Coordinates of C-alpha atoms (C1' of nucleotides) in Angstrom, one line a residue:
Chain A
M1029 CA -10.2 4.7 23.2
S1030 CA -9.3 2.3 26.0
A1031 CA -9.8 3.7 29.5
A1032 CA -7.0 5.6 31.2
F1033 CA -8.8 6.6 34.4
S1034 CA -7.2 7.0 37.7
T1035 CA -8.8 3.7 38.8
T1036 CA -7.1 1.9 36.0
A1037 CA -4.2 -0.4 36.8
P1038 CA -0.8 1.2 36.4
L1039 CA 0.7 0.9 33.0
R1040 CA 3.2 -1.8 32.7
L1041 CA 6.5 -0.3 31.5
A1042 CA 9.8 -1.8 30.4
L1043 CA 12.9 0.3 30.4
V1044 CA 15.9 -0.6 28.4
E1045 CA 18.8 1.6 28.9
D1046 CA 22.5 0.8 29.1
D1047 CA 23.8 3.6 31.2
P1048 CA 23.3 2.4 34.9
E1049 CA 23.0 5.9 36.2
L1050 CA 20.5 7.0 33.7
R1051 CA 18.6 3.8 34.0
Q1052 CA 18.4 4.4 37.8
L1053 CA 17.4 8.0 37.3
Y1054 CA 14.6 7.1 34.8
S1055 CA 13.3 4.2 36.7
D1056 CA 13.3 6.1 40.0
Y1057 CA 11.3 8.8 38.5
L1058 CA 8.9 6.8 36.4
C1059 CA 8.2 4.1 38.9
R1060 CA 7.3 6.8 41.4
Q1061 CA 4.4 7.8 39.1
P1062 CA 1.2 6.3 40.2
E1063 CA 0.1 5.7 36.6
L1064 CA 3.2 3.6 35.8
S1065 CA 4.6 0.4 36.9
C1066 CA 8.1 -0.6 35.9
V1067 CA 7.9 -4.3 35.3
L1068 CA 11.3 -4.7 33.6
L1069 CA 14.6 -3.0 33.7
A1070 CA 17.3 -4.0 31.3
G1071 CA 20.7 -2.8 30.3
S1072 CA 20.8 -4.4 26.9
A1073 CA 18.5 -5.9 24.3
E1074 CA 19.7 -9.3 25.2
A1075 CA 18.9 -8.8 28.9
F1076 CA 15.5 -7.5 27.9
F1077 CA 14.6 -10.6 25.9
E1078 CA 15.9 -12.9 28.7
Q1079 CA 13.8 -11.3 31.3
L1080 CA 10.7 -11.2 29.1
P1081 CA 9.6 -14.8 29.8
D1082 CA 9.7 -14.2 33.6
L1083 CA 6.9 -11.6 33.4
L1084 CA 3.4 -12.5 34.2
Q1085 CA 2.1 -10.0 31.8
A1086 CA 3.9 -8.4 28.9
P1087 CA 4.8 -4.7 29.2
Q1088 CA 2.4 -2.4 27.5
V1089 CA 5.1 0.1 26.7
V1090 CA 8.8 -0.3 26.2
L1091 CA 11.1 2.7 26.5
L1092 CA 14.0 1.6 24.3
D1093 CA 17.4 3.2 24.1
V1094 CA 18.7 3.4 20.5
G1095 CA 22.3 3.2 21.3
L1096 CA 22.7 0.0 23.2
P1097 CA 25.8 -2.1 23.4
G1098 CA 25.6 -5.4 21.4
R1099 CA 22.4 -5.6 19.6
S1100 CA 21.3 -2.0 19.2
G1101 CA 17.8 -0.9 20.1
L1102 CA 17.2 -0.3 16.4
D1103 CA 18.2 -3.8 15.5
S1104 CA 16.2 -5.5 18.2
L1105 CA 13.0 -3.5 17.4
P1106 CA 11.7 -5.9 14.7
R1107 CA 12.1 -8.9 17.1
L1108 CA 10.6 -7.1 19.9
K1109 CA 7.5 -6.1 17.8
Q1110 CA 7.3 -9.7 16.6
L1111 CA 7.3 -11.1 20.1
L1112 CA 5.0 -8.3 21.5
P1113 CA 3.0 -7.0 18.6
D1114 CA 0.6 -5.2 20.9
T1115 CA 3.3 -3.5 22.9
E1116 CA 4.1 0.2 22.0
V1117 CA 7.7 1.1 21.7
V1118 CA 9.1 4.5 22.4
M1119 CA 12.6 5.1 21.2
H1120 CA 14.8 7.1 23.6
T1121 CA 18.0 8.5 22.5
V1122 CA 20.3 11.4 22.0
F1123 CA 20.4 10.8 18.3
D1124 CA 18.2 12.9 16.1
D1125 CA 19.5 12.1 12.7
P1126 CA 16.9 11.4 10.1
D1127 CA 18.1 8.0 9.1
R1128 CA 17.9 6.5 12.6
I1129 CA 14.5 8.1 13.1
Y1130 CA 13.3 6.8 9.8
Q1131 CA 14.7 3.3 10.6
A1132 CA 13.0 3.3 13.9
L1133 CA 9.6 4.3 12.6
C1134 CA 9.9 1.8 9.8
R1135 CA 10.6 -0.9 12.3
G1136 CA 7.6 -0.3 14.3
A1137 CA 8.4 2.3 16.9
S1138 CA 5.4 4.4 17.9
G1139 CA 7.3 7.3 19.5
Y1140 CA 10.7 8.8 19.5
V1141 CA 11.8 11.1 22.3
L1142 CA 15.2 12.7 22.8
K1143 CA 17.2 12.4 25.9
N1144 CA 17.7 16.1 26.5
Q1145 CA 14.2 16.6 27.8
P1146 CA 12.7 16.9 31.3
L1147 CA 11.6 13.8 33.0
A1148 CA 8.1 15.0 32.8
E1149 CA 8.3 14.8 29.1
L1150 CA 9.4 11.3 29.2
K1151 CA 6.5 10.4 31.4
A1152 CA 4.1 12.3 29.1
A1153 CA 5.4 10.4 26.1
V1154 CA 4.9 7.0 27.8
L1155 CA 1.4 7.9 28.7
E1156 CA 0.7 9.4 25.3
V1157 CA 1.8 6.4 23.4
A1158 CA -0.3 4.2 25.7
R1159 CA -3.3 6.3 24.8
G1160 CA -2.8 5.7 21.1
G1161 CA -0.7 8.7 20.4
A1162 CA 2.7 9.1 18.8
P1163 CA 4.9 11.2 21.0
M1164 CA 7.8 12.8 19.3
S1165 CA 10.2 15.4 20.3
R1166 CA 10.2 18.6 18.4
A1167 CA 13.2 18.0 16.3
V1168 CA 12.0 14.4 15.6
A1169 CA 8.6 15.5 14.5
R1170 CA 10.2 17.9 12.1
Q1171 CA 12.4 15.3 10.6
V1172 CA 9.4 13.1 10.1
L1173 CA 7.5 15.8 8.3
A1174 CA 10.5 16.5 6.2
H1175 CA 10.0 13.0 4.7
F1176 CA 6.8 14.2 3.1
K1177 CA 7.9 17.6 1.9
P1178 CA 8.5 18.0 -1.8
T1179 CA 12.1 19.2 -1.3
P1180 CA 11.6 21.9 -4.0
T1181 CA 15.3 21.7 -4.7
A1182 CA 15.7 20.1 -8.1
Q1183 CA 12.5 20.0 -9.9
A1184 CA 11.4 23.5 -9.4
G1185 CA 12.7 25.4 -12.4
L1186 CA 15.1 22.6 -13.3
L1187 CA 12.6 20.5 -15.2
S1188 CA 10.4 22.1 -17.8
E1189 CA 6.7 21.7 -17.5
R1190 CA 6.6 19.0 -20.2
E1191 CA 9.3 17.2 -18.4
Q1192 CA 7.4 17.4 -15.2
Q1193 CA 4.4 15.8 -16.8
V1194 CA 6.5 13.0 -18.3
L1195 CA 8.1 12.5 -14.9
E1196 CA 4.8 12.2 -13.4
G1197 CA 3.8 9.5 -15.8
M1198 CA 7.0 7.5 -15.1
V1199 CA 6.3 7.9 -11.3
D1200 CA 2.9 6.4 -11.8
G1201 CA 4.7 3.3 -13.2
L1202 CA 3.9 3.8 -16.8
G1203 CA 6.1 3.0 -19.8
D1204 CA 7.1 5.3 -22.5
K1205 CA 4.3 4.5 -24.8
Q1206 CA 1.7 4.8 -22.1
V1207 CA 3.1 8.2 -21.1
A1208 CA 3.0 9.1 -24.7
T1209 CA -0.7 8.2 -24.9
R1210 CA -1.6 10.0 -21.8
L1211 CA 0.0 13.2 -23.0
G1212 CA -0.9 12.7 -26.6
L1213 CA 2.6 12.6 -27.8
S1214 CA 4.8 10.4 -29.9
P1215 CA 6.6 7.8 -27.9
D1216 CA 9.8 9.1 -29.4
T1217 CA 9.2 12.5 -28.0
V1218 CA 8.6 11.0 -24.6
R1219 CA 11.9 9.2 -25.0
T1220 CA 13.6 12.4 -25.7
H1221 CA 12.1 14.0 -22.6
V1222 CA 13.0 11.0 -20.5
K1223 CA 16.6 11.3 -21.7
N1224 CA 16.7 15.0 -20.8
I1225 CA 15.2 14.3 -17.4
Y1226 CA 17.9 11.8 -16.7
R1227 CA 20.6 14.2 -17.7
K1228 CA 19.1 17.0 -15.5
L1229 CA 18.6 14.8 -12.5
Q1230 CA 21.8 12.9 -12.9
V1231 CA 20.4 9.4 -13.1
S1232 CA 20.7 6.8 -15.7
S1233 CA 17.7 4.5 -15.3
R1234 CA 14.1 4.4 -14.5
A1235 CA 14.8 2.4 -11.4
E1236 CA 17.2 5.0 -10.1
L1237 CA 14.8 7.8 -10.9
L1238 CA 11.9 6.2 -9.2
S1239 CA 14.1 5.3 -6.2
R1240 CA 15.2 8.8 -5.8
H1241 CA 11.7 10.0 -6.2
A1242 CA 10.6 7.7 -3.5
K1243 CA 13.3 8.7 -1.1
G1244 CA 14.4 12.2 -0.7
Q1245 CA 13.3 14.4 -3.6
L1246 CA 10.0 14.3 -5.2
Chain B
M969 CA 16.3 27.6 20.3
S970 CA 15.0 31.0 19.1
A971 CA 13.7 33.1 21.9
A972 CA 10.1 32.8 23.1
F973 CA 10.2 34.8 26.2
S974 CA 7.5 36.9 27.5
T975 CA 9.3 40.0 26.3
T976 CA 9.0 38.7 22.7
A977 CA 6.6 40.4 20.4
P978 CA 3.4 38.5 20.0
L979 CA 3.3 35.9 17.3
R980 CA 1.5 37.1 14.2
L981 CA -1.3 34.6 13.5
A982 CA -3.6 34.3 10.6
L983 CA -6.9 32.3 11.0
V984 CA -8.7 30.9 8.0
E985 CA -12.0 29.3 8.9
D986 CA -15.3 29.4 7.0
D987 CA -17.7 28.9 9.9
P988 CA -18.3 32.4 11.2
E989 CA -19.2 31.1 14.7
L990 CA -16.1 29.0 15.0
R991 CA -14.0 31.8 13.6
Q992 CA -15.3 34.1 16.2
L993 CA -14.7 31.5 18.9
Y994 CA -11.2 30.8 17.8
S995 CA -10.2 34.4 17.3
D996 CA -11.7 35.4 20.6
Y997 CA -9.8 32.9 22.4
L998 CA -6.5 33.1 20.6
C999 CA -6.3 36.8 20.4
R1000 CA -6.9 37.1 24.1
Q1001 CA -3.6 35.2 24.5
P1002 CA -0.7 37.6 25.2
E1003 CA 1.7 35.5 23.2
L1004 CA -0.5 35.8 20.1
S1005 CA -1.7 38.5 17.8
C1006 CA -4.3 37.8 15.2
V1007 CA -3.3 39.9 12.2
L1008 CA -5.7 38.3 9.7
L1009 CA -9.1 36.7 9.8
A1010 CA -10.5 35.1 6.7
G1011 CA -13.5 33.0 5.8
S1012 CA -12.1 31.6 2.7
A1013 CA -8.7 31.0 0.9
E1014 CA -9.6 33.7 -1.6
A1015 CA -10.3 36.3 1.2
F1016 CA -7.0 35.3 2.9
F1017 CA -5.0 36.0 -0.3
E1018 CA -6.8 39.2 -0.8
Q1019 CA -6.0 40.5 2.7
L1020 CA -2.4 39.4 2.6
P1021 CA -1.1 42.5 0.8
D1022 CA -2.7 44.8 3.3
L1023 CA -0.5 43.4 6.1
L1024 CA 2.6 45.2 7.2
Q1025 CA 4.2 42.0 8.2
A1026 CA 3.4 38.5 7.0
P1027 CA 1.9 36.2 9.5
Q1028 CA 4.3 33.8 11.1
V1029 CA 1.7 31.1 11.5
V1030 CA -1.4 30.4 9.6
L1031 CA -4.2 28.2 11.0
L1032 CA -5.8 26.8 8.0
D1033 CA -9.1 25.0 7.7
V1034 CA -9.0 22.1 5.4
G1035 CA -12.7 22.1 4.4
L1036 CA -13.1 25.6 3.0
P1037 CA -15.7 26.6 0.4
G1038 CA -14.3 27.3 -3.0
R1039 CA -10.6 26.7 -3.0
S1040 CA -10.0 24.2 -0.2
G1041 CA -7.4 24.7 2.3
L1042 CA -5.5 21.8 0.9
D1043 CA -5.6 23.3 -2.6
S1044 CA -4.4 26.7 -1.5
L1045 CA -1.5 25.4 0.6
P1046 CA 1.0 25.3 -2.2
R1047 CA 0.3 28.8 -3.2
L1048 CA 0.4 29.9 0.4
K1049 CA 3.8 28.3 0.9
Q1050 CA 4.9 29.9 -2.3
L1051 CA 3.9 33.3 -1.2
L1052 CA 5.1 32.9 2.3
P1053 CA 7.8 30.3 2.4
D1054 CA 8.8 31.1 6.0
T1055 CA 5.3 31.0 7.4
E1056 CA 4.3 27.9 9.3
V1057 CA 1.0 26.4 8.4
V1058 CA -1.1 24.3 10.8
M1059 CA -4.0 22.5 9.3
H1060 CA -7.1 22.6 11.3
T1061 CA -10.0 20.3 10.5
V1062 CA -12.4 17.6 11.5
F1063 CA -11.0 15.2 8.9
D1064 CA -8.5 12.7 10.0
D1065 CA -8.4 10.5 6.9
P1066 CA -4.9 9.4 5.9
D1067 CA -5.1 10.8 2.4
R1068 CA -5.9 14.4 3.4
I1069 CA -3.3 14.3 6.1
Y1070 CA -0.7 13.0 3.6
Q1071 CA -1.6 15.6 1.1
A1072 CA -1.4 18.4 3.6
L1073 CA 2.1 17.3 4.7
C1074 CA 3.3 16.9 1.2
R1075 CA 2.2 20.3 0.4
G1076 CA 4.0 22.0 3.2
A1077 CA 1.9 21.9 6.3
S1078 CA 3.9 21.8 9.5
G1079 CA 1.1 20.8 11.8
Y1080 CA -2.3 19.1 11.7
V1081 CA -4.7 19.4 14.6
L1082 CA -8.2 18.2 14.8
K1083 CA -11.2 20.3 15.6
N1084 CA -12.5 18.2 18.5
Q1085 CA -9.9 19.5 20.9
P1086 CA -9.8 22.0 23.6
L1087 CA -8.9 25.5 22.7
A1088 CA -5.8 25.3 24.8
E1089 CA -4.6 22.5 22.5
L1090 CA -5.0 24.8 19.6
K1091 CA -3.0 27.5 21.2
A1092 CA -0.4 25.0 22.2
A1093 CA -0.2 23.9 18.6
V1094 CA 0.3 27.4 17.3
L1095 CA 3.1 28.1 19.7
E1096 CA 4.6 24.7 19.1
V1097 CA 4.9 25.1 15.4
A1098 CA 6.4 28.6 15.9
R1099 CA 9.1 27.1 18.0
G1100 CA 10.0 24.7 15.3
G1101 CA 7.9 21.8 16.3
A1102 CA 5.3 19.8 14.4
P1103 CA 2.1 19.7 16.4
M1104 CA -0.2 16.8 15.5
S1105 CA -3.3 15.4 17.2
R1106 CA -3.0 11.9 18.4
A1107 CA -4.9 10.3 15.6
V1108 CA -3.0 12.3 13.0
A1109 CA 0.4 11.4 14.5
R1110 CA -0.5 7.8 14.2
Q1111 CA -1.6 8.1 10.6
V1112 CA 1.7 9.7 9.9
L1113 CA 3.6 6.9 11.5
A1114 CA 1.5 4.4 9.6
H1115 CA 3.1 5.8 6.5
F1116 CA 6.4 4.3 7.6
K1117 CA 5.3 1.0 8.8
P1118 CA 6.1 -2.0 6.7
T1119 CA 2.5 -2.7 5.8
P1120 CA 3.0 -6.3 6.7
T1121 CA 0.1 -7.2 4.4
A1122 CA 1.5 -8.3 1.1
Q1123 CA 5.2 -8.8 1.5
A1124 CA 5.2 -10.5 4.8
G1125 CA 4.9 -14.1 4.2
L1126 CA 4.1 -13.6 0.5
L1127 CA 7.6 -13.0 -0.7
S1128 CA 10.3 -15.3 0.4
E1129 CA 13.3 -13.9 2.2
R1130 CA 15.5 -14.1 -0.9
E1131 CA 12.8 -12.3 -2.9
Q1132 CA 12.7 -9.6 -0.2
Q1133 CA 16.4 -9.0 -0.6
V1134 CA 16.0 -8.8 -4.3
L1135 CA 13.1 -6.5 -4.0
E1136 CA 15.2 -4.3 -1.7
G1137 CA 17.9 -4.0 -4.3
M1138 CA 15.4 -3.0 -6.9
V1139 CA 13.9 -0.4 -4.6
D1140 CA 17.4 1.0 -4.2
G1141 CA 17.4 1.7 -8.0
L1142 CA 19.7 -1.1 -8.9
G1143 CA 19.7 -3.2 -12.0
D1144 CA 19.6 -7.0 -12.1
K1145 CA 23.3 -7.4 -12.4
Q1146 CA 24.0 -5.0 -9.6
V1147 CA 21.5 -6.8 -7.3
A1148 CA 23.2 -10.1 -8.3
T1149 CA 26.6 -8.6 -7.3
R1150 CA 25.2 -7.3 -4.0
L1151 CA 23.7 -10.7 -3.1
G1152 CA 26.5 -12.7 -4.6
L1153 CA 24.2 -14.4 -7.1
S1154 CA 24.1 -15.0 -10.8
P1155 CA 22.3 -12.3 -12.7
D1156 CA 20.1 -15.0 -14.1
T1157 CA 19.0 -16.1 -10.6
V1158 CA 18.1 -12.5 -9.8
R1159 CA 16.1 -12.4 -13.0
T1160 CA 14.2 -15.5 -11.9
H1161 CA 13.5 -14.0 -8.5
V1162 CA 12.3 -10.8 -10.2
K1163 CA 9.9 -12.7 -12.3
N1164 CA 8.5 -14.5 -9.3
I1165 CA 8.1 -11.2 -7.5
Y1166 CA 6.2 -9.7 -10.4
R1167 CA 3.9 -12.7 -10.4
K1168 CA 3.3 -12.5 -6.7
L1169 CA 2.8 -8.8 -6.5
Q1170 CA 0.8 -8.7 -9.7
V1171 CA 2.9 -6.2 -11.5
S1172 CA 4.6 -6.4 -14.8
S1173 CA 7.4 -4.0 -14.8
R1174 CA 10.1 -2.4 -12.6
A1175 CA 8.4 0.9 -12.9
E1176 CA 5.1 -0.5 -11.8
L1177 CA 6.7 -2.2 -8.9
L1178 CA 8.7 0.8 -7.7
S1179 CA 5.6 3.0 -8.1
R1180 CA 3.6 0.7 -5.9
H1181 CA 6.3 0.5 -3.4
A1182 CA 6.5 4.2 -3.2
K1183 CA 2.8 4.7 -2.8
G1184 CA 0.7 2.2 -0.8
Q1185 CA 3.0 -0.5 0.4
L1186 CA 6.4 0.3 1.6
Chain C
dC787 C1' 7.5 -41.5 -1.2
dT788 C1' 5.6 -37.7 -3.6
dG789 C1' 4.2 -33.2 -4.1
dT790 C1' 5.1 -28.5 -3.3
dG791 C1' 7.8 -24.5 -2.7
dC792 C1' 12.3 -22.2 -2.7
dC793 C1' 17.0 -21.2 -4.5
dT794 C1' 19.8 -21.7 -7.9
dA795 C1' 21.0 -21.3 -13.0
dC796 C1' 20.6 -21.4 -17.9
dC797 C1' 18.4 -20.7 -22.9
dG798 C1' 15.8 -18.0 -26.1
dC799 C1' 13.0 -14.4 -27.7
dA800 C1' 10.3 -10.1 -28.1
dT801 C1' 10.0 -5.7 -26.2
dT802 C1' 11.6 -1.9 -23.7
dT803 C1' 14.9 1.2 -22.6
dG804 C1' 19.4 4.0 -22.5
dA805 C1' 22.3 6.6 -25.4
dG806 C1' 23.7 9.0 -29.6
dT807 C1' 22.6 11.9 -33.6
dG808 C1' 19.9 14.8 -36.4
dA809 C1' 16.2 17.8 -37.8
dT810 C1' 12.3 21.2 -37.5
dG811 C1' 9.9 25.0 -35.4
dC812 C1' 9.0 28.3 -31.6
dC813 C1' 10.3 31.7 -28.4
dG814 C1' 13.0 35.0 -25.8
dG815 C1' 17.4 37.4 -24.7
dC816 C1' 21.5 39.7 -26.2
Chain D
dG743 C1' 19.7 38.5 -36.4
dC744 C1' 22.0 34.8 -33.8
dC745 C1' 22.1 31.7 -30.1
dG746 C1' 20.3 28.8 -26.6
dG747 C1' 16.5 26.4 -24.5
dC748 C1' 12.3 24.0 -25.3
dA749 C1' 9.1 20.8 -27.6
dT750 C1' 8.4 17.8 -31.2
dC751 C1' 9.6 13.6 -34.0
dA752 C1' 12.7 10.2 -36.2
dC753 C1' 16.4 6.7 -36.8
dT754 C1' 20.0 3.6 -35.1
dC755 C1' 22.4 0.4 -31.9
dA756 C1' 23.4 -2.0 -27.8
dA757 C1' 22.0 -3.2 -23.3
dA758 C1' 18.5 -4.1 -20.1
dT759 C1' 14.2 -6.1 -19.2
dG760 C1' 9.8 -9.1 -19.4
dC761 C1' 8.3 -13.7 -20.3
dG762 C1' 8.3 -18.5 -21.2
dG763 C1' 10.4 -22.8 -20.3
dT764 C1' 13.8 -26.3 -18.2
dA765 C1' 16.3 -28.3 -14.4
dG766 C1' 19.0 -29.9 -10.3
dG767 C1' 19.3 -29.6 -5.2
dC768 C1' 17.0 -29.1 -0.8
dA769 C1' 13.6 -29.0 2.7
dC770 C1' 9.2 -29.8 4.6
dA771 C1' 4.3 -31.7 4.8
dG772 C1' 1.1 -35.0 3.7

DNA sequence: CTGTGCCTACCGCATTTGAGTGATGCCGGC
DNA sequence: GCCGGCATCACTCAAATGCGGTAGGCACAG
């Protein structure tokens, strides 16, 4: 909701990128934009943190490379967000593997753009995140959505209907007896179902099952 | 990477929207686009499913209103994806509450755009999803990201560092002993930590803890 | 100095859970 | 009709877990 009119002061941007050529390229382009103002350029996370105290005002957006030498961008994210809770971080990288994306988002990134995109996209992402958005490259957005999808692999057809219901109860954090009550069954029956579920899903404890459920496959 | 050149056949789009005026407005606009072809217009989920068999080719994208009379868009999503697994669904609505968004994504939506946006945005979303993207309005994207964030509420400060580590182990589906091994502790120590965690987080079983963790507070 | 909280570790006990075995009845395919 | 899968219930046994207490060492605040 905060203003972003042409009369607004340029957005304070920090750029962390280890490749000197790329850094030059990006900063050249981004700094030329009237809406932006590069207040910090760093080639590593360490350099970034060192330069931070020199700034009069904290950057509003940090464009952070994931694959940095030394402390990776991913690793320094928590500290960055701790020092600058109100600063938006956009990850910038060639990696589009689910795990890195997941880690970045969990650690407080508000955007994730890939490096194979036109510079205009990069600029758009920076502006977008400053406006309260969450810019993500196509592939990244899909990965993110994949985290929510049911992954109809195992369950569909594998587990019988009753077993599904029992599983549901377990997922809700209930014990065998409570599940039995909910379904109007004998606790022993539930126990049998649970055992069969374990066998079918290849796990051997409630914890494992719930862990799996929470992660990949619902 | 799939082609989207001007020589490509127009994208087959289905539009499900209960408000006749809006439906008219959207279809007028979208159908005028050379890249798009509205093959189905429906005012309800029921009408959509009825008209489906009449089509020569299934729609490639469905623009689905969330707040439909009768079977809501949200409720009909699973069936839609079951019938048309390869069709991309973009939710279209005025609602931006986290729960509805979460439900939609879990049920297979690949996009979620709000209704307060210019028509060009709508068109862009349809094209984007067809290209393998995941178009989301600003507010929606933020909600989605919020699902990954640590929710610094409870855990931060509430649980000690050691307890965090133990919790992590439990979340990974490990037993007490395995957690102990991982952290180089006595199983008894882990048990003590677990007890304290339960007390602090107000739960009384592993299942409850993991369930909570999976749901609200990651 | 004292209290408080954390980390560590142990004891004991009741309950829950994982794992094995068996049994009954229903249903559907071969 | 037989076999396999499913749902139901039962019994046993051992391991894991939940719950209560105790206790020494450490660090920090009052």
